[in-house]
Coordinates of C-alpha atoms and ligand atoms in Angstrom, one line a residue:
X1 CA 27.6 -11.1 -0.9
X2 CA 27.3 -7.0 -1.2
X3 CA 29.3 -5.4 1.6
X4 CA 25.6 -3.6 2.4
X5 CA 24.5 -6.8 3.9
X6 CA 27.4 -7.7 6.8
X7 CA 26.2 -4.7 8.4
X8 CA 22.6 -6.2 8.2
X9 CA 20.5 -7.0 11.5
X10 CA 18.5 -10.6 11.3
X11 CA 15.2 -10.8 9.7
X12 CA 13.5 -12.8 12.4
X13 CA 10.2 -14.7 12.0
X14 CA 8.6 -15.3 16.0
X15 CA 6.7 -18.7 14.8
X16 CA 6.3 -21.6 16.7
X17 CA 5.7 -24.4 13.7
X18 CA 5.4 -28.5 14.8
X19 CA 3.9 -28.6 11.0
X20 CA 5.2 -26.4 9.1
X21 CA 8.9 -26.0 8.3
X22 CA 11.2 -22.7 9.2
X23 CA 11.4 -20.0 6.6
X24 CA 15.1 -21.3 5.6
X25 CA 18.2 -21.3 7.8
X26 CA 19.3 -21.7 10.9
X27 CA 17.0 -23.0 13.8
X28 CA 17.6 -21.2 17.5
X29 CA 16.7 -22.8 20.8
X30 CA 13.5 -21.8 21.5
X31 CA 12.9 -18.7 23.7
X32 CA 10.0 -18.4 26.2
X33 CA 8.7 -15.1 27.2
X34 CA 5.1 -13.9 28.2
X35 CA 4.5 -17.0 29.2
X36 CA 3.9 -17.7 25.2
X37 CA 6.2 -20.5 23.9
X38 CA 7.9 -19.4 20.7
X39 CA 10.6 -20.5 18.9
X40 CA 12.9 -18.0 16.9
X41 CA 13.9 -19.2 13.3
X42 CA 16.8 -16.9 12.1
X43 CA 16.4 -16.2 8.7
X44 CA 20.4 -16.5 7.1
X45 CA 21.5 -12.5 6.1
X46 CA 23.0 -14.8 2.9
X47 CA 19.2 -15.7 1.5
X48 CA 18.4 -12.5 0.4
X49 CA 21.1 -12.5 -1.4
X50 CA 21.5 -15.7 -2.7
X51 CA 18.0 -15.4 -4.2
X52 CA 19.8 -12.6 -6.0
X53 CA 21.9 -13.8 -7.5
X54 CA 20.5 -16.5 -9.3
X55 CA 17.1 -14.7 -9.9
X56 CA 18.6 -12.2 -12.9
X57 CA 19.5 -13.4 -16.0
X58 CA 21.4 -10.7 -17.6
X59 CA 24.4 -9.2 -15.7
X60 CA 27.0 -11.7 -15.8
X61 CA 29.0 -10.2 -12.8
X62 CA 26.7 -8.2 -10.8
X63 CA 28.2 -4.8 -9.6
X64 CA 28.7 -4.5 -5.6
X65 CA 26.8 -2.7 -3.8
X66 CA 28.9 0.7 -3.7
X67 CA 29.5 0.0 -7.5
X68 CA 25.8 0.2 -8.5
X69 CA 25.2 3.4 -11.0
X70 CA 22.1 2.1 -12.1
X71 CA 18.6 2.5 -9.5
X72 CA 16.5 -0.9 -8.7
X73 CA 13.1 -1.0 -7.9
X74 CA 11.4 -3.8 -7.0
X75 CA 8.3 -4.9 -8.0
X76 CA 5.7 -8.0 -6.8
X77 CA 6.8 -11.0 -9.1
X78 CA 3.1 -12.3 -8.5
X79 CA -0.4 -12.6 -6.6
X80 CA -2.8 -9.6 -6.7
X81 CA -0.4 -6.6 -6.3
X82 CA 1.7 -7.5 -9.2
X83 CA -0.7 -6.5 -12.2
X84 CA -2.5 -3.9 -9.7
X85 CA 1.0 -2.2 -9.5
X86 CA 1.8 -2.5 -13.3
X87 CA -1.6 -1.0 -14.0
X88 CA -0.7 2.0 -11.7
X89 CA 2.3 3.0 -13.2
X90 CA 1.1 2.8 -16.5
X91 CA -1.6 5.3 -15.4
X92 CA 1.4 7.9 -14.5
X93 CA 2.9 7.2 -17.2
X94 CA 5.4 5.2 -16.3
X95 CA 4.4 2.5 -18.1
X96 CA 7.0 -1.3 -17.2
X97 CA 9.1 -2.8 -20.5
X98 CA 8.9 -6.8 -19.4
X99 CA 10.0 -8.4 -23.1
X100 CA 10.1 -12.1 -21.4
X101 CA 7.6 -13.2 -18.3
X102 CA 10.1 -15.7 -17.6
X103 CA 12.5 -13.1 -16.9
X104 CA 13.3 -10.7 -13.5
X105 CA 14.1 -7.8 -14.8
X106 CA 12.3 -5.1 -16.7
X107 CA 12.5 -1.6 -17.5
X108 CA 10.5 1.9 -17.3
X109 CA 11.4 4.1 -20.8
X110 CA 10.3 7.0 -19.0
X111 CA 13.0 6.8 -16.3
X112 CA 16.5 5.5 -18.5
X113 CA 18.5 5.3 -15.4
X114 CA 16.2 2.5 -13.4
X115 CA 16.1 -1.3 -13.2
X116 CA 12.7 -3.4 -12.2
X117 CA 13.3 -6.3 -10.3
X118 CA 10.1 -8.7 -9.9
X119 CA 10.3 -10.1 -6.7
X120 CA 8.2 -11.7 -4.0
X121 CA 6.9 -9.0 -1.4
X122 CA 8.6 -10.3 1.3
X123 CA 12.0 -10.6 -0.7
X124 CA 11.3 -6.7 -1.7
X125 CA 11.3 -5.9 2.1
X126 CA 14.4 -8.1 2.8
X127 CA 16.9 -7.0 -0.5
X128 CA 15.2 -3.1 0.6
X129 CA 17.1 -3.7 4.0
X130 CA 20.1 -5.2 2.8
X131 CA 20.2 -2.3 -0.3
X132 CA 20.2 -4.7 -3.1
X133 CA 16.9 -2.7 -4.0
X134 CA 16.3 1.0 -3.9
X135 CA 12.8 1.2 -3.9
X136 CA 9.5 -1.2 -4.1
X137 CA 5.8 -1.0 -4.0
X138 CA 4.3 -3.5 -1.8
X139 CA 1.5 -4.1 1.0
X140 CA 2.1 -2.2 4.0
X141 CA 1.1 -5.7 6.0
X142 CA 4.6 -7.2 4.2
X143 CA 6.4 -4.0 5.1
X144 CA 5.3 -4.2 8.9
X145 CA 6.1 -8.2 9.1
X146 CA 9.4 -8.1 7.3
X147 CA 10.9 -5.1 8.0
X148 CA 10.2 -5.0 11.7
X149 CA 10.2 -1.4 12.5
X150 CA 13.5 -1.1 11.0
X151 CA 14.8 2.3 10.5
X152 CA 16.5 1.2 7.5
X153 CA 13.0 1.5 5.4
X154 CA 11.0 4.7 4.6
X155 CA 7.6 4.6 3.8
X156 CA 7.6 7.3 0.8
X157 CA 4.0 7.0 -0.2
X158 CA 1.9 5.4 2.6
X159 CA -1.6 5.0 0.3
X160 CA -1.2 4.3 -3.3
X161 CA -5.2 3.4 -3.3
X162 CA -5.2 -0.3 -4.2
X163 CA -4.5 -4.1 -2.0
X164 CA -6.4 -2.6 0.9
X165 CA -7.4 -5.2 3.3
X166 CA -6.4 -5.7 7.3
X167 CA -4.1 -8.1 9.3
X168 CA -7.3 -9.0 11.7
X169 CA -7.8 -12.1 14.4
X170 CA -10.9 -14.3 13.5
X171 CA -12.2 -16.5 15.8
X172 CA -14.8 -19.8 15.2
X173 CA -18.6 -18.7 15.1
X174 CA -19.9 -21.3 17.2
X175 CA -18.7 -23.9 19.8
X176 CA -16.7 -22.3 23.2
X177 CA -16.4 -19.1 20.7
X178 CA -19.9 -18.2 20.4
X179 CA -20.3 -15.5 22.9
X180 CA -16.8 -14.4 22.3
X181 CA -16.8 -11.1 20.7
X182 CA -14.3 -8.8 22.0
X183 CA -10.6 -9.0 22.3
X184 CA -11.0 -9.1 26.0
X185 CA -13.4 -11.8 25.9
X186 CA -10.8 -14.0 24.1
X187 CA -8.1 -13.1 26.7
X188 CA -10.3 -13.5 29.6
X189 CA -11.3 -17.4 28.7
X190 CA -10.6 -20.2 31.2
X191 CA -9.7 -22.4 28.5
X192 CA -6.0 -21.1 27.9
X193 CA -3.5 -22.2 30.2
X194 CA -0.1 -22.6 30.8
X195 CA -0.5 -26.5 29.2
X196 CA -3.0 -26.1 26.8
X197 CA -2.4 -22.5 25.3
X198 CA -4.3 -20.5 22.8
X199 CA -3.5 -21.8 19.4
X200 CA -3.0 -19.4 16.7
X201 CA -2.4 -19.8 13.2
X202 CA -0.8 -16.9 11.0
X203 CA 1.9 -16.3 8.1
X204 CA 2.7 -12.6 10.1
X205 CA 4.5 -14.2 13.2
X206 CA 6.4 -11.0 14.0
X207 CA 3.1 -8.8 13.8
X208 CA 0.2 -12.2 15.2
X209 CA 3.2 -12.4 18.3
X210 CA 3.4 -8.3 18.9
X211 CA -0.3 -8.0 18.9
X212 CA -0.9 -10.5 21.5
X213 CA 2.1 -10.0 23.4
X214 CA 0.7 -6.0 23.8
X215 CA -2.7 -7.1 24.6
X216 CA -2.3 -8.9 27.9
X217 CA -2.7 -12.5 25.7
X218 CA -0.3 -14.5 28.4
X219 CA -0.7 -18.2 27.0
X220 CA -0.5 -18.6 23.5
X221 CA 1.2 -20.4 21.0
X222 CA 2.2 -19.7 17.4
X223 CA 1.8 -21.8 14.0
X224 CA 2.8 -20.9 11.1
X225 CA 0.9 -21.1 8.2
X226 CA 1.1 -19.7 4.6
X227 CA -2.5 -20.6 3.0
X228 CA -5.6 -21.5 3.5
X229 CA -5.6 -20.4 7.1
X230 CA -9.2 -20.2 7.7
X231 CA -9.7 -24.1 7.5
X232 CA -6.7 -24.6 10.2
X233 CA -9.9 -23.9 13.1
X234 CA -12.5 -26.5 11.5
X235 CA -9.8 -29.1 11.3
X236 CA -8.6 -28.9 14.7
X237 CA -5.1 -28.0 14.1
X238 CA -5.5 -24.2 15.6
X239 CA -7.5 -22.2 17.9
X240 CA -8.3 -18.6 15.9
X241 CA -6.4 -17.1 13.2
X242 CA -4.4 -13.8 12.6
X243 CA -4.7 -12.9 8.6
X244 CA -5.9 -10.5 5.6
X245 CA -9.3 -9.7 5.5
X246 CA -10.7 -7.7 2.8
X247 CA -14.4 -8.0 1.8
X248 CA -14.6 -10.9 4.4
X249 CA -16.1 -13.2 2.4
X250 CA -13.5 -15.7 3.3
X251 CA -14.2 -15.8 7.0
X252 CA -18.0 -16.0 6.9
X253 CA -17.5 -19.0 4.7
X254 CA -15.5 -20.6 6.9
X255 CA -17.7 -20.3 9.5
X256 CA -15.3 -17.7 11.7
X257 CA -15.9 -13.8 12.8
X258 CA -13.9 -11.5 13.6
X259 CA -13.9 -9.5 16.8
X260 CA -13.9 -6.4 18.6
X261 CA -10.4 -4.9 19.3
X262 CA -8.7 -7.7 17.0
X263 CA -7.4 -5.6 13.9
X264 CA -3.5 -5.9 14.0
X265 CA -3.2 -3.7 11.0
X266 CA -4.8 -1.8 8.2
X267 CA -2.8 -1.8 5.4
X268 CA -2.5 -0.8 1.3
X269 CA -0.3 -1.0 -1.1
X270 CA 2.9 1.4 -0.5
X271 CA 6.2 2.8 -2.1
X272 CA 9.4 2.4 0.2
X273 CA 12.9 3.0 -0.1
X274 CA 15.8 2.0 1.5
X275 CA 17.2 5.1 3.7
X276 CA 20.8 4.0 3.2
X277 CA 19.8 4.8 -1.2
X278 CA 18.2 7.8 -0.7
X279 CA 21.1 9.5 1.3
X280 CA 23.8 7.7 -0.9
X281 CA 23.3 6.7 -4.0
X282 CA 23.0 8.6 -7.0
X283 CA 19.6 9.4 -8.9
X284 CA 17.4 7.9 -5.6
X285 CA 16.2 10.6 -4.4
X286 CA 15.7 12.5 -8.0
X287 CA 13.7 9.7 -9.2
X288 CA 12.1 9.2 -6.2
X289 CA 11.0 12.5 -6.3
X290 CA 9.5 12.1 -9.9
X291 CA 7.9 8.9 -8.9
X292 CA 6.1 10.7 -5.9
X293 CA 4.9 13.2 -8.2
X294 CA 3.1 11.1 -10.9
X295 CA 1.7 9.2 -8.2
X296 CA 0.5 12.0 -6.1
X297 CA -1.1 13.9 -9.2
X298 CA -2.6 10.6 -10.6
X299 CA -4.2 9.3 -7.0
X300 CA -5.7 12.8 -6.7
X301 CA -7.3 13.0 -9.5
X302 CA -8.8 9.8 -9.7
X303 CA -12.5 10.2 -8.9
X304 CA -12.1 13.9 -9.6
X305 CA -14.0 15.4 -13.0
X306 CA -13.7 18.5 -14.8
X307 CA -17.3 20.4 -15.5
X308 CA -17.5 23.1 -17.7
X309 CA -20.8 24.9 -18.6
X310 CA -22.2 28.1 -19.9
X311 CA -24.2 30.4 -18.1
X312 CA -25.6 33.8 -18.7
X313 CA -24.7 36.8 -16.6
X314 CA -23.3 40.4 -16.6
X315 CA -19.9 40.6 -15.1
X316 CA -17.8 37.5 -14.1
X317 CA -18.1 38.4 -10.1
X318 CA -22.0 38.0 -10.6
X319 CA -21.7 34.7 -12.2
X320 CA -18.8 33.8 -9.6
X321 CA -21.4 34.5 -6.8
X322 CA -24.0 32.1 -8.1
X323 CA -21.8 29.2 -8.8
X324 CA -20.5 29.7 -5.1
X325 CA -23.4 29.8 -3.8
X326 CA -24.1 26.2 -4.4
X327 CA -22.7 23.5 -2.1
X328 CA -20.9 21.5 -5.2
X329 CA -19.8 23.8 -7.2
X330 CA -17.1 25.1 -5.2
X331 CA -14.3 23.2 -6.8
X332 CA -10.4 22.9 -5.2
X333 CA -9.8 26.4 -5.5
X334 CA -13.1 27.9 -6.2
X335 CA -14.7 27.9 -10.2
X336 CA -12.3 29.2 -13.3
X337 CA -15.0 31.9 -14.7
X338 CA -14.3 33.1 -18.6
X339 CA -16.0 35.4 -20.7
X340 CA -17.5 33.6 -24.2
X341 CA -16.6 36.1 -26.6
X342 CA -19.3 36.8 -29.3
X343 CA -19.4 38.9 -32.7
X344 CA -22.9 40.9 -32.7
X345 CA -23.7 43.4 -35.1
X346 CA -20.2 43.6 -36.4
X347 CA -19.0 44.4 -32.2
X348 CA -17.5 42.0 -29.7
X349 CA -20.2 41.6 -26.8
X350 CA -20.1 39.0 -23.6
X351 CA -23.1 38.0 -22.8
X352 CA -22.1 33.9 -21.4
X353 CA -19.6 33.0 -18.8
X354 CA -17.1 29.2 -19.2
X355 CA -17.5 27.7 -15.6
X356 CA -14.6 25.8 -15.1
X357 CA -15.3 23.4 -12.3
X358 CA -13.5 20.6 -10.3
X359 CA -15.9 18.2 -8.8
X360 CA -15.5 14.7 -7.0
X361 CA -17.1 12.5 -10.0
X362 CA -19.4 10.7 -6.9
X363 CA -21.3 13.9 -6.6
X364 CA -21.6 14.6 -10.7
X365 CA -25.3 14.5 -10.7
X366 CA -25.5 16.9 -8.0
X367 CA -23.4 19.2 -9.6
X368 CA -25.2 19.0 -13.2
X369 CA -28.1 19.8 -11.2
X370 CA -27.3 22.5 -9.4
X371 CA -25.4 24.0 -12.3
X372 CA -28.8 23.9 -14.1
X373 CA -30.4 25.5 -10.9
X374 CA -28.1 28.5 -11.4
X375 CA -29.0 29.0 -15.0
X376 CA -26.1 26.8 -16.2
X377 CA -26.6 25.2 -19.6
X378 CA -23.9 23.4 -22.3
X379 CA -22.7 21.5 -19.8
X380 CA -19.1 19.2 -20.5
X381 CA -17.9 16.8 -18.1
X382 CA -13.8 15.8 -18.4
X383 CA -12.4 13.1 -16.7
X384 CA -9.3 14.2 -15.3
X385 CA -5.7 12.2 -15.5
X386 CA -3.9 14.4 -13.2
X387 CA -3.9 17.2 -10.9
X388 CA -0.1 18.6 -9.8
X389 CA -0.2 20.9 -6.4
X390 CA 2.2 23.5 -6.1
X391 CA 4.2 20.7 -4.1
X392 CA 3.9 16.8 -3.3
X393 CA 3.1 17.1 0.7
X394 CA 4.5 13.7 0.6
X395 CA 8.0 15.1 -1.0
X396 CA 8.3 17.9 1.7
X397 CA 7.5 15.3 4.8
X398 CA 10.2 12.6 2.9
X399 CA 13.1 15.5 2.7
X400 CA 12.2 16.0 6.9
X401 CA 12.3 12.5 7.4
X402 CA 15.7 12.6 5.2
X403 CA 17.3 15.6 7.5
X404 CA 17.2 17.7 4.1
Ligands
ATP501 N1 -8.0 -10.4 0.0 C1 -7.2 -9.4 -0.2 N2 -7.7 -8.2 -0.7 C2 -6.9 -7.2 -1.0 N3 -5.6 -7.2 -0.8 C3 -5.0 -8.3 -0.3 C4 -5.8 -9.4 0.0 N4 -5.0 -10.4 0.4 C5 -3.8 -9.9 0.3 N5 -3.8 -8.6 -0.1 C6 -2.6 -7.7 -0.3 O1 -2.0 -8.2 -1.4 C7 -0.7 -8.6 -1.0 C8 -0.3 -9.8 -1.8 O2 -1.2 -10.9 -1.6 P1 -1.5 -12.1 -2.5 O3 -2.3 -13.1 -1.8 O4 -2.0 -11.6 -3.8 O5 -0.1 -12.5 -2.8 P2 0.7 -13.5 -2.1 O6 0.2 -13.7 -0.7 O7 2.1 -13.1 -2.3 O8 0.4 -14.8 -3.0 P3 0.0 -16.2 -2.5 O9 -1.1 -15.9 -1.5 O10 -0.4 -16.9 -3.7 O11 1.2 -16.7 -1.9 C9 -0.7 -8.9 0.5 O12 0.5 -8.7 1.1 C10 -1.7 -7.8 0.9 O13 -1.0 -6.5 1.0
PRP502 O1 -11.8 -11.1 2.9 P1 -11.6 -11.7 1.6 O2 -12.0 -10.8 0.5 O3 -12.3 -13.0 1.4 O4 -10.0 -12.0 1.4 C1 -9.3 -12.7 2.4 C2 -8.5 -13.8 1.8 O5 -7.6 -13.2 0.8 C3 -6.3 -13.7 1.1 O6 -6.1 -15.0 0.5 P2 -5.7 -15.2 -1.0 O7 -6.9 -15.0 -1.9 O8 -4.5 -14.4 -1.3 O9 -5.4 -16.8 -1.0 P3 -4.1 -17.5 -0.2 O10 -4.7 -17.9 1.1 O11 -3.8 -18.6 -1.1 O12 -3.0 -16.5 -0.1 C4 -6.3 -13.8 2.6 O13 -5.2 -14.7 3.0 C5 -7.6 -14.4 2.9 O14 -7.7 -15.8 2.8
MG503 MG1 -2.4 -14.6 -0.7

């Protein structure tokens, strides 16, 4: 075990489960509070570890935590973030090096002094706590539920643009629920009492028990549940359901809605690093800094185009005044105007203008049209790979966050 990980709190799950079995460990007499009854399953500070250890193939003795030169980023091992997330870096150029599927570890070319790890999300949370990773990109929704609040994670980039979907309550259509459409409306039904509580089924026990705890919810009970959750209401086995939503297409075909008030948590995919890395060990915070970047000046220019057109005119400020007079044409900083150099009659004379103009790629066919308006003509359209800022926002708030 890493010496990082004795000075560890408990990852705790808040699940009360008759069917389905404790995340692994120890099991704690069961703790009543709210009037909800839970049962507390301590997750073993050993797990994360263990998985560790047997999950790499190539370093024979692996270094201890202090010993570490190399970085570690972890990466999901599998479901819907794991190629979304490969796809990402390869648009900033930071494309992954995975020789064997079967194995953990990969590499980046692009960065020599970093490890990938493929994980599962909620192991990336867990070995980001303990410091067996130094950064990861996963779901915000495994961030909240697994790390708790703890202040031992920082969010370093909070919307990388992909896995959006919310942590939301769904009740049953029909039945006792069918005039039920607000959060108060569930709390305030006669049906849940101290014997027969309100049954919920979720996989996010630490975030499904918060949310009803802070909403006034005073009997309710917990199952835990890591699948298929929107059949546990039709089969009888629980009341409503706390899980992902995303075009909603699951719900409605399971015959459940969801309900005013009931979103837990919006969430996307995120990078995160473990505090204890950036402050201590070597190369964190320089390649987390060159990570932020990439990503920052890729996710802002995608969906932004370049336009460039030719237009008449007979100075660049009276060009520059018809190009701002229009609504779409006013680009990030306002247009790049050039003069087009021409040979006539053995002199150099300008008679067009290059508009160089930054436009959101949704409004493209506005902008062609009001270029045209404006006497525009020749017109290019670039897709754009990335725009750098004079500095990552993102970078400045980090270093705040960081006491730097
Ligand atoms: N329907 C969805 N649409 C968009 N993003 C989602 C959706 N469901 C989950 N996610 C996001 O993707 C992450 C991974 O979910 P996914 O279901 O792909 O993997 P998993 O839950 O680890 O795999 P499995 O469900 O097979 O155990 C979630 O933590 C969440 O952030
Ligand atoms: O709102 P929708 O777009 O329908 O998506 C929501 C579904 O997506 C996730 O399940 P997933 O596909 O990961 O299957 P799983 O239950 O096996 O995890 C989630 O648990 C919902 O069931
Ligand atoms: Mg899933």
């Amino acid at each position: 075990m890493s010496p990082m990980l004795a000075t560890l709190p408990d990852v705790t799950a808040v699940l009360h489960s008759p069917s389905a079995s404790p995340p692994s460990g120890l099991r704690a007499p069961a703790a009543v509070g709210m009037g909800m009854a839970r049962t507390r399953f301590l997750a073993p500070r050993a797990a994360a570890s263990a998985a560790s250890a047997v999950s790499a193939k190539p370093a024979a003795v692996a270094p201890l935590y202090a010993d570490r030169t190399v970085v570690r980023i972890g990466l999901p091992s599998k479901g819907r973030m794991s190629e979304q997330t490969l796809s990402l870096l390869k648009s900033c150029q930071l494309s992954v090096r995975h020789l064997n599927p079967r194995q953990y570890t990969a590499d980046i070319p692009q960065v020599p002094n970093l490890e990938v790890w493929f994980q599962r999300p909620k192991d990336i949370v867990r070995k980001l706590q303990s410091g067996d990773l130094d950064l990861g990109i996963v779901g915000f929704d495994i961030v909240s539920e697994y790390g708790q609040g703890s202040d031992d994670l920082v969010v370093v980039h909070d919307a990388l643009e992909f896995g959006h979907c919310r942590l939301s309550l769904a009740v049953p259509k029909e039945g006792i629920f069918e005039n039920i459409n607000t959060l108060e409306d569930l709390a305030n039904m006669p049906e849940w009492t101290q014997e027969r509580p309100l049954r919920v089924v979720t996989g996010f026990g630490y975030l499904g028990e918060k949310f009803m705890r802070e909403n006034g919810f005073n009997h309710v009970s917990f199952l835990a549940g890591d699948g298929a959750l929107e059949s546990y209401p039709a089969m009888g086995m629980a009341d409503v359901i706390v899980d992902l939503v995303s075009s909603g297409t699951t719900l409605r075909e399971n015959n459940l809605k969801e309900i005013d008030g009931g979103v837990v948590l919006e969430s996307q995919a995120t990078l995160v690093a473990c505090r204890r890395s950036l402050h201590k060990r070597n190369g964190v915070l320089e390649i987390t800094h060159e990570m932020l970047e990439r990503l920052e000046a890729h996710l802002t220019a995608t969906g932004e185009i370049m336009v460039t057109a030719n237009m008449r005119g007979n100075s660049a400020e009276e060009v520059a005044e018809r190009v701002l007079s229009q609504t779409s044409l006013c680009g990030l900083q306002g247009p790049t105007i050039s003069p087009v150099y021409r040979s006539r009659d053995g002199k150099v004379a300008v008679e067009y203008y290059a508009i160089n103009v930054v436009v959101p790629q949704k409004s493209l066919y506005k902008s062609i049209q009001q270029l045209r308006s404006i006497g525009g003509s020749g017109v290019l359209v670039t897709k754009l790979t990335y725009i750098f800022d004079e500095e990552t926002p993102r970078w400045r708030k980090l270093l705040s966050e960081l006491g730097l």
